[in-house]
Amino acid sequence: MKTFAPECTLPETGPAFIQQPNVRSTMDIIWSSLVIMVLCTWSILHLNVPPQLKPLPPPKNVWERFRRSFFISWYRAKPKIRWMAFTMLFPEWPLGVAIKTLASGLKHTQEFNAFQETEKLGDEAEWTLTHSMYANMGGFVVRFPTTEDLGQPSIEETSDRIGTWLDKLRVYSEVGYRHLGPFDWDPHRKHFALAKANIGFLGLDEQNVSDGEARALSGSVWALNAPQLLEARRCGIIRQLSAITEDEINDKNKGDMLIKLLAILQVVWLNIQLIIRAIEGRQSSQLEITALALAACAFATYVLLLWQPKDIYTPAVLLAQRSPSQEEFDKLVKLTSKGGFFSRKSYTVKNFTNPDAGEGKIEEGLDWYGTAIGLFIFGCIHLVAWNFHFPSAVEQLLWRISSLLVVCLPLALMVAFFFYIKAASGSWQEGVALIFLLLILVVFALARLFLLVEAFRSTYYLPPSSYVATWANNIPHFG
């Protein structure tokens, strides 16, 4: 690998204000872009409340206190690091989910307000959009009192296929987090029987969202989303809604304004840098364009989630008055949050899922349509590098084709998805639409992969003008 080390003239002895050098290195380009990607993805993540751990005895010494603090911090940070890496690769997906999060929150806020007005409830806090978003992230937990129904189901109840699958939640909760102990969840015989009857009516499908929801409601602790919480209040499972106010929820909010401010300042600096370079006829790098595209999706996501709390690790607890009937249990299961790629593994609400924003199929797929909008934005910004210098003419052509595919395929994806949800179940039209959906996704994945790899690869082949710095380098920034 070739390297080049520029040499700057040193000033003469004496007082002087030394400006930034008029060159920038390859690592300057890479680090400034990576800083934007990390800050933007970290600041927009609004993850759900994680499973709670059973209370631990007081630490016996300083070492045990330090060890416990470390593992608690890691327990909370690990999913955020994992989702941050995912968001850096697919920044349009959180944007799509954010659109459905806002639409779902607005819809269920109206339902709560109508219920409170109709019932003339004066002993409950006014329900706001923040309350709905807080509920949809698992912020309200219903705990059932200690009764004879608590306890592990019998061997006969767990001997069949459905019972064995339901019992996996008990095993998972007992294992918990290996360094801190089991989760604060216990099996409940009556709820186990209700879940078993609910799944047995249509048959078990381990990847089915409803079956995962039934299993999540089979214990002594329920994490309910907004429509489930309202239904539990209507039928009397809980006597009243939480009295927590919007200010109290915001007080629990741990959204770091400093991180968001640094992200905004870094993105503003990048925009100034790109504009100046375009005016002066100096090429920017493809990696900087990729960072700008990610920042655009992140900013839109941030605006949509202004009302959603961030980094909340403990829920508000509501005490249940009674267990539900089979009919009430089945209705709660139908109101489950949807989205993501897998069924619920624990009793908590999965990340990047929301209850439907309406009863139509369009509302059900709102997150996918939002993702298509994010893809369109992401692809359009990559078109800025249309006439950039590339290592070869073939790579320049592939960049143009890939950028156009990322722009156009979301529209094709939306059309194919529309025909798929409109087609009758099991019909040939549904099969054709599904084939087109899979084909579009494969082509899109290849285009996205090329753009990502080429953005980093091209930094080794940039023209000399790309390394000439501008006066924007004197503005404080990272990288």
Coordinates of C-alpha atoms in Angstrom, one line a residue:
M1 CA 0.0 0.0 0.0
K2 CA 1.4 3.4 -1.0
T3 CA 1.7 6.1 1.6
F4 CA 2.4 9.8 1.3
A5 CA 3.4 12.0 4.3
P6 CA 2.9 15.8 3.6
E7 CA 5.4 18.1 5.2
C8 CA 4.3 21.6 6.5
T9 CA 6.6 24.6 6.9
L10 CA 7.2 25.4 10.5
P11 CA 6.7 29.1 11.7
E12 CA 9.6 31.3 12.7
T13 CA 10.4 31.8 16.4
G14 CA 8.0 34.2 18.0
P15 CA 4.3 34.7 18.8
A16 CA 2.0 33.6 16.0
F17 CA -1.5 32.2 15.4
I18 CA -1.0 28.9 13.5
Q19 CA -3.9 28.0 11.2
Q20 CA -4.9 24.5 10.1
P21 CA -2.7 23.1 7.3
N22 CA -4.1 23.3 3.8
V23 CA -4.2 19.5 3.4
R24 CA -6.2 16.7 5.0
S25 CA -5.3 13.1 5.2
T26 CA -7.1 9.9 4.4
M27 CA -7.7 9.2 8.1
D28 CA -9.2 12.7 8.5
I29 CA -11.8 11.8 5.9
I30 CA -12.5 8.4 7.4
W31 CA -12.7 9.5 11.0
S32 CA -14.9 12.6 10.4
S33 CA -17.3 10.4 8.5
L34 CA -17.3 7.6 11.1
V35 CA -17.9 10.1 13.9
I36 CA -21.0 11.3 12.1
M37 CA -22.3 7.8 11.6
V38 CA -21.7 6.8 15.2
L39 CA -23.2 10.0 16.8
C40 CA -26.2 9.9 14.5
T41 CA -27.1 6.2 15.0
W42 CA -26.4 6.3 18.8
S43 CA -28.6 9.4 19.4
I44 CA -31.7 8.2 17.5
L45 CA -32.1 4.8 19.1
H46 CA -35.2 4.7 21.3
L47 CA -35.0 1.1 22.6
N48 CA -37.8 -0.5 24.6
V49 CA -37.7 -1.2 28.3
P50 CA -35.6 -4.3 28.9
P51 CA -36.7 -7.3 31.1
Q52 CA -36.4 -6.5 34.7
L53 CA -34.1 -8.5 37.0
K54 CA -35.1 -10.0 40.3
P55 CA -33.8 -7.9 43.3
L56 CA -30.2 -8.9 44.4
P57 CA -28.9 -8.9 47.9
P58 CA -26.7 -5.9 48.9
P59 CA -23.1 -6.3 47.7
K60 CA -20.7 -7.6 50.3
N61 CA -17.6 -5.6 49.3
V62 CA -16.4 -2.9 47.0
W63 CA -15.3 -5.4 44.4
E64 CA -18.7 -7.0 44.2
R65 CA -20.3 -3.6 43.9
F66 CA -18.0 -2.6 41.1
R67 CA -18.6 -6.0 39.3
R68 CA -22.3 -5.6 39.6
S69 CA -22.3 -2.0 38.3
F70 CA -20.2 -3.1 35.3
F71 CA -22.5 -5.9 34.3
I72 CA -25.7 -3.8 34.8
S73 CA -24.2 -1.2 32.6
W74 CA -23.2 -3.8 30.0
Y75 CA -26.6 -5.5 30.2
R76 CA -28.2 -2.1 29.2
A77 CA -25.6 -1.1 26.7
K78 CA -25.2 -4.4 24.8
P79 CA -28.5 -4.2 22.9
K80 CA -27.9 -0.5 22.0
I81 CA -24.5 -1.3 20.6
R82 CA -26.0 -4.2 18.5
W83 CA -28.8 -2.0 17.2
M84 CA -26.4 0.9 16.5
A85 CA -24.4 -1.4 14.2
F86 CA -27.7 -2.5 12.5
T87 CA -28.8 1.2 12.1
M88 CA -25.4 2.1 10.5
L89 CA -26.0 -0.6 7.8
F90 CA -29.8 0.1 7.4
P91 CA -30.5 3.7 8.5
E92 CA -33.8 3.7 6.6
W93 CA -35.4 1.0 8.7
P94 CA -35.5 3.0 12.0
L95 CA -37.0 5.9 9.9
G96 CA -39.8 3.6 8.7
V97 CA -40.5 2.3 12.2
A98 CA -40.5 5.9 13.5
I99 CA -43.3 6.9 11.0
K100 CA -45.4 4.0 12.3
T101 CA -44.5 4.8 15.9
L102 CA -45.8 8.3 15.5
A103 CA -49.0 7.3 13.6
S104 CA -49.7 4.5 16.1
G105 CA -49.1 6.9 19.1
L106 CA -51.4 9.5 17.7
K107 CA -54.2 7.0 17.0
H108 CA -54.1 5.4 20.5
T109 CA -53.8 8.8 22.2
Q110 CA -57.1 9.7 20.7
E111 CA -58.7 6.4 21.9
F112 CA -57.4 7.0 25.5
N113 CA -58.7 10.6 25.5
A114 CA -62.1 9.5 24.2
F115 CA -62.3 6.7 26.9
Q116 CA -61.3 9.1 29.7
E117 CA -63.9 11.7 28.5
T118 CA -66.7 9.1 28.1
E119 CA -66.0 7.5 31.5
K120 CA -65.5 10.9 33.2
L121 CA -62.4 9.7 34.9
G122 CA -60.9 12.2 37.2
D123 CA -58.4 10.0 39.1
E124 CA -56.1 9.4 36.2
A125 CA -53.5 11.6 34.6
E126 CA -54.3 13.2 31.2
W127 CA -53.2 10.8 28.5
T128 CA -50.7 12.3 26.0
L129 CA -48.7 11.2 23.0
T130 CA -45.8 10.7 25.3
H131 CA -47.9 8.2 27.4
S132 CA -48.8 6.2 24.3
M133 CA -45.2 6.0 23.1
Y134 CA -44.1 5.1 26.6
A135 CA -46.7 2.3 26.7
N136 CA -45.7 1.0 23.3
M137 CA -42.1 0.6 24.4
G138 CA -43.1 -1.5 27.4
G139 CA -43.2 1.4 29.9
F140 CA -46.3 0.1 31.7
V141 CA -46.1 -3.3 33.4
V142 CA -49.1 -5.1 34.9
R143 CA -48.2 -7.3 37.9
F144 CA -50.6 -10.0 39.2
P145 CA -50.7 -10.5 43.0
T146 CA -49.4 -13.6 44.7
T147 CA -52.1 -16.3 44.5
E148 CA -52.4 -20.1 44.3
D149 CA -52.2 -19.7 40.5
L150 CA -48.5 -18.8 40.7
G151 CA -46.1 -21.6 40.2
Q152 CA -44.7 -23.9 37.6
P153 CA -47.2 -25.8 35.4
S154 CA -47.5 -29.5 36.0
I155 CA -45.7 -32.1 33.9
E156 CA -48.9 -33.0 32.1
E157 CA -49.5 -29.4 31.1
T158 CA -46.0 -29.1 29.6
S159 CA -45.7 -32.5 28.0
D160 CA -47.3 -31.7 24.6
R161 CA -45.7 -29.6 21.9
I162 CA -47.6 -26.4 22.8
G163 CA -46.9 -26.8 26.5
T164 CA -43.2 -27.4 25.9
W165 CA -42.9 -24.3 23.8
L166 CA -44.7 -22.2 26.3
D167 CA -42.5 -23.5 29.1
K168 CA -39.4 -22.1 27.3
L169 CA -40.3 -18.7 28.6
R170 CA -40.0 -20.0 32.2
V171 CA -36.6 -21.5 31.4
Y172 CA -35.4 -18.3 29.7
S173 CA -36.6 -16.2 32.6
E174 CA -34.9 -18.4 35.2
V175 CA -31.6 -18.2 33.4
G176 CA -32.0 -14.5 33.0
Y177 CA -28.7 -12.6 32.6
R178 CA -26.0 -15.0 33.7
H179 CA -24.0 -12.4 35.7
L180 CA -27.0 -10.8 37.5
G181 CA -29.5 -13.6 38.0
P182 CA -33.0 -14.4 36.8
F183 CA -35.6 -12.0 35.3
D184 CA -38.4 -10.7 37.5
W185 CA -41.1 -13.0 36.0
D186 CA -42.8 -16.1 37.4
P187 CA -45.1 -18.7 35.7
H188 CA -48.8 -18.4 36.3
R189 CA -50.9 -21.6 35.9
K190 CA -54.2 -19.9 34.9
H191 CA -52.5 -17.6 32.3
F192 CA -50.5 -20.7 31.0
A193 CA -53.8 -22.5 30.4
L194 CA -55.3 -19.4 28.7
A195 CA -52.2 -19.1 26.4
K196 CA -52.3 -22.8 25.6
A197 CA -56.0 -22.6 24.7
N198 CA -55.4 -19.5 22.5
I199 CA -52.6 -21.2 20.6
G200 CA -54.3 -24.5 20.4
F201 CA -57.3 -23.0 18.6
L202 CA -55.3 -22.4 15.4
G203 CA -52.3 -24.6 16.0
L204 CA -48.7 -23.6 17.0
D205 CA -46.5 -21.6 14.7
E206 CA -43.3 -20.6 16.6
Q207 CA -42.7 -17.7 14.4
N208 CA -46.2 -16.4 14.5
V209 CA -46.5 -13.0 16.2
S210 CA -49.8 -13.9 18.0
D211 CA -48.3 -17.1 19.4
G212 CA -45.3 -15.2 20.7
E213 CA -47.7 -12.7 22.3
A214 CA -49.8 -15.5 24.0
R215 CA -46.6 -16.9 25.5
A216 CA -45.5 -13.4 26.7
L217 CA -48.8 -13.1 28.6
S218 CA -48.5 -16.6 30.2
G219 CA -46.8 -15.4 33.4
S220 CA -47.3 -13.1 36.4
V221 CA -46.0 -10.0 34.7
W222 CA -47.4 -8.4 31.6
A223 CA -45.7 -5.7 29.5
L224 CA -48.7 -4.2 27.6
N225 CA -48.7 -1.8 24.7
A226 CA -51.1 1.1 24.5
P227 CA -54.2 -0.6 23.0
Q228 CA -53.7 -3.7 25.3
L229 CA -53.5 -1.4 28.3
L230 CA -56.7 0.4 27.3
E231 CA -58.5 -2.9 26.8
A232 CA -57.3 -4.2 30.2
R233 CA -58.7 -1.0 31.8
R234 CA -62.0 -1.3 29.9
C235 CA -62.6 -4.9 31.1
G236 CA -61.5 -4.3 34.6
I237 CA -58.3 -6.3 34.7
I238 CA -56.7 -3.1 36.1
R239 CA -58.8 -0.7 38.2
Q240 CA -57.2 2.5 36.9
L241 CA -54.5 3.8 34.6
S242 CA -51.3 5.0 35.9
A243 CA -51.3 8.5 37.5
I244 CA -47.8 9.2 36.1
T245 CA -47.8 12.6 34.3
E246 CA -46.0 13.5 31.1
D247 CA -43.5 15.6 33.1
E248 CA -42.7 12.5 35.3
I249 CA -42.1 10.4 32.2
N250 CA -39.9 13.0 30.7
D251 CA -38.0 13.1 34.0
K252 CA -37.1 9.5 33.4
N253 CA -36.0 10.3 29.9
K254 CA -32.3 9.9 29.5
G255 CA -32.0 11.3 26.1
D256 CA -28.5 12.9 26.0
M257 CA -28.9 16.4 24.5
L258 CA -25.1 16.8 24.4
I259 CA -24.7 13.8 22.1
K260 CA -27.5 15.1 19.9
L261 CA -26.0 18.6 19.8
L262 CA -22.6 17.2 18.9
A263 CA -24.2 15.1 16.1
I264 CA -26.0 18.2 14.7
L265 CA -22.9 20.3 14.8
Q266 CA -20.8 17.6 13.1
V267 CA -23.5 17.2 10.3
V268 CA -23.7 21.0 9.9
W269 CA -19.9 21.1 9.6
L270 CA -20.0 18.3 6.9
N271 CA -22.6 20.2 4.9
I272 CA -20.5 23.4 5.0
Q273 CA -17.5 21.3 4.0
L274 CA -19.3 19.7 1.0
I275 CA -20.7 23.0 -0.2
I276 CA -17.4 24.8 -0.1
R277 CA -15.6 22.0 -1.9
A278 CA -18.3 22.0 -4.6
I279 CA -18.0 25.7 -5.1
E280 CA -14.2 25.6 -5.3
G281 CA -14.3 22.6 -7.6
R282 CA -12.6 20.2 -5.2
Q283 CA -14.0 16.7 -5.1
S284 CA -15.3 15.3 -1.8
S285 CA -15.1 11.6 -1.0
Q286 CA -17.8 9.0 -1.6
L287 CA -17.6 8.1 2.1
E288 CA -18.6 11.6 3.1
I289 CA -21.7 11.4 0.8
T290 CA -22.6 8.1 2.5
A291 CA -22.3 9.7 5.9
L292 CA -24.5 12.6 4.7
A293 CA -27.1 10.1 3.5
L294 CA -27.1 8.4 6.9
A295 CA -27.3 11.7 8.7
A296 CA -30.4 12.7 6.6
C297 CA -32.3 9.6 7.6
A298 CA -31.2 10.0 11.2
F299 CA -32.4 13.6 11.4
A300 CA -35.9 12.7 10.0
T301 CA -36.1 9.8 12.6
Y302 CA -35.1 12.2 15.4
V303 CA -37.9 14.7 14.5
L304 CA -40.5 11.9 14.3
L305 CA -39.5 10.6 17.8
L306 CA -39.4 13.9 19.6
W307 CA -42.2 12.8 21.9
Q308 CA -40.8 9.3 22.7
P309 CA -38.8 8.8 25.9
K310 CA -35.3 7.4 25.5
D311 CA -33.1 5.0 27.5
I312 CA -35.7 4.1 30.1
Y313 CA -34.7 0.9 31.9
T314 CA -37.5 0.6 34.6
P315 CA -41.2 0.5 33.9
A316 CA -44.2 1.9 35.8
V317 CA -46.0 -0.9 37.6
L318 CA -49.8 -1.3 37.7
L319 CA -51.4 -3.9 40.0
A320 CA -54.0 -6.2 38.4
Q321 CA -57.3 -6.8 40.1
R322 CA -58.0 -10.2 38.5
S323 CA -57.0 -12.5 35.7
P324 CA -58.7 -12.3 32.4
S325 CA -61.3 -14.6 30.9
Q326 CA -60.5 -16.6 27.8
E327 CA -62.3 -14.1 25.6
E328 CA -60.5 -11.2 27.2
F329 CA -57.1 -13.0 26.9
D330 CA -57.7 -13.7 23.2
K331 CA -58.6 -10.1 22.5
L332 CA -55.4 -8.9 24.2
V333 CA -53.4 -11.2 22.1
K334 CA -54.9 -9.8 18.9
L335 CA -53.8 -6.3 20.0
T336 CA -50.1 -7.3 19.9
S337 CA -47.3 -5.1 18.6
K338 CA -46.1 -6.0 15.2
G339 CA -42.9 -5.6 13.3
G340 CA -39.4 -6.9 13.5
F341 CA -38.3 -10.3 12.2
F342 CA -38.9 -12.7 15.1
S343 CA -41.6 -13.5 17.6
R344 CA -41.3 -12.3 21.3
K345 CA -38.7 -14.2 23.3
S346 CA -39.3 -12.6 26.6
Y347 CA -42.3 -11.0 28.3
T348 CA -41.2 -7.5 27.3
V349 CA -42.2 -5.7 24.1
K350 CA -39.8 -6.2 21.3
N351 CA -37.7 -3.4 19.9
F352 CA -38.9 -1.7 16.6
T353 CA -42.4 -3.0 17.0
N354 CA -45.7 -1.1 17.3
P355 CA -49.4 -1.8 17.4
D356 CA -51.2 -1.1 14.1
A357 CA -52.0 2.5 13.4
G358 CA -55.4 1.4 11.9
E359 CA -57.4 -1.6 10.8
G360 CA -56.5 -1.5 7.1
K361 CA -53.6 -3.4 5.5
I362 CA -52.0 -0.1 4.5
E363 CA -51.8 1.0 8.1
E364 CA -50.4 -2.5 9.0
G365 CA -47.5 -2.0 6.5
L366 CA -46.9 1.7 7.4
D367 CA -43.4 0.9 8.7
W368 CA -42.5 -0.7 5.3
Y369 CA -43.8 2.2 3.4
G370 CA -41.8 4.5 5.7
T371 CA -38.7 2.4 5.0
A372 CA -39.2 2.9 1.3
I373 CA -39.3 6.7 1.8
G374 CA -36.0 6.4 3.8
L375 CA -34.5 4.4 1.0
F376 CA -35.5 7.0 -1.6
I377 CA -33.8 9.7 0.5
F378 CA -30.7 7.6 1.0
G379 CA -30.4 6.8 -2.7
C380 CA -31.0 10.4 -3.9
I381 CA -28.1 11.7 -1.8
H382 CA -25.8 9.0 -3.2
L383 CA -26.5 10.5 -6.7
V384 CA -24.5 13.5 -5.7
A385 CA -21.4 11.4 -6.4
W386 CA -22.5 10.8 -10.0
N387 CA -19.5 12.5 -11.6
F388 CA -17.0 11.8 -8.8
H389 CA -13.6 10.2 -9.6
F390 CA -13.6 6.4 -9.1
P391 CA -10.8 3.8 -9.3
S392 CA -12.2 2.7 -12.6
A393 CA -14.9 3.5 -15.2
V394 CA -16.7 0.2 -14.3
E395 CA -16.9 1.1 -10.6
Q396 CA -18.3 4.6 -11.5
L397 CA -20.9 2.9 -13.7
L398 CA -21.8 0.5 -10.9
W399 CA -22.1 3.3 -8.4
R400 CA -24.5 5.1 -10.7
I401 CA -26.6 2.0 -11.4
S402 CA -26.6 1.1 -7.7
S403 CA -27.7 4.6 -6.6
L404 CA -30.5 4.6 -9.2
L405 CA -31.6 1.2 -8.0
V406 CA -31.7 2.3 -4.4
V407 CA -33.9 5.3 -5.5
C408 CA -36.2 3.4 -7.8
L409 CA -36.6 0.0 -6.1
P410 CA -38.5 1.4 -3.1
L411 CA -41.3 2.4 -5.4
A412 CA -41.3 -1.0 -7.0
L413 CA -41.2 -2.6 -3.6
M414 CA -44.2 -0.5 -2.5
V415 CA -46.2 -1.5 -5.6
A416 CA -45.3 -5.2 -5.2
F417 CA -46.1 -5.1 -1.4
F418 CA -49.5 -3.4 -2.2
F419 CA -50.4 -6.2 -4.7
Y420 CA -49.2 -8.8 -2.2
I421 CA -51.4 -7.6 0.6
K422 CA -54.4 -7.1 -1.8
A423 CA -54.1 -10.6 -3.3
A424 CA -56.2 -13.4 -1.9
S425 CA -54.4 -15.8 0.4
G426 CA -53.1 -18.8 -1.5
S427 CA -53.8 -17.3 -5.0
W428 CA -51.4 -17.3 -7.9
Q429 CA -51.4 -13.5 -7.7
E430 CA -50.0 -13.7 -4.2
G431 CA -47.3 -16.0 -5.3
V432 CA -46.2 -13.8 -8.2
A433 CA -46.2 -10.7 -5.9
L434 CA -44.1 -12.6 -3.4
I435 CA -41.5 -13.7 -6.1
F436 CA -41.2 -10.1 -7.2
L437 CA -40.8 -8.9 -3.6
L438 CA -38.0 -11.4 -3.0
L439 CA -36.3 -10.5 -6.3
I440 CA -36.4 -6.8 -5.5
L441 CA -35.0 -7.4 -2.1
V442 CA -32.1 -9.4 -3.5
V443 CA -31.2 -6.8 -6.1
F444 CA -31.5 -4.0 -3.6
A445 CA -29.3 -5.8 -1.1
L446 CA -26.5 -6.2 -3.7
A447 CA -26.8 -2.5 -4.7
R448 CA -26.6 -1.4 -1.0
L449 CA -23.6 -3.7 -0.4
F450 CA -21.8 -2.3 -3.3
L451 CA -22.4 1.3 -2.3
L452 CA -21.1 0.6 1.2
V453 CA -18.0 -1.2 0.1
E454 CA -17.2 1.3 -2.6
A455 CA -17.5 4.2 -0.2
F456 CA -14.6 2.9 1.8
R457 CA -12.6 1.4 -1.1
S458 CA -12.6 4.7 -3.0
T459 CA -10.9 6.6 -0.2
Y460 CA -7.6 4.9 -1.4
Y461 CA -8.1 6.2 -4.9
L462 CA -9.2 9.8 -4.4
P463 CA -7.8 12.5 -6.7
P464 CA -5.3 15.1 -5.3
S465 CA -8.0 17.8 -5.1
S466 CA -9.8 15.7 -2.5
Y467 CA -6.9 16.2 0.0
V468 CA -6.9 20.0 -0.3
A469 CA -8.5 21.4 2.9
T470 CA -10.9 24.3 3.0
W471 CA -11.4 27.1 5.6
A472 CA -14.1 24.9 7.1
N473 CA -11.3 22.9 8.8
N474 CA -10.9 25.8 11.2
I475 CA -14.4 25.2 12.5
P476 CA -14.3 22.9 15.6
H477 CA -15.3 19.4 14.6
F478 CA -14.3 15.7 15.2
G479 CA -12.0 13.9 12.8

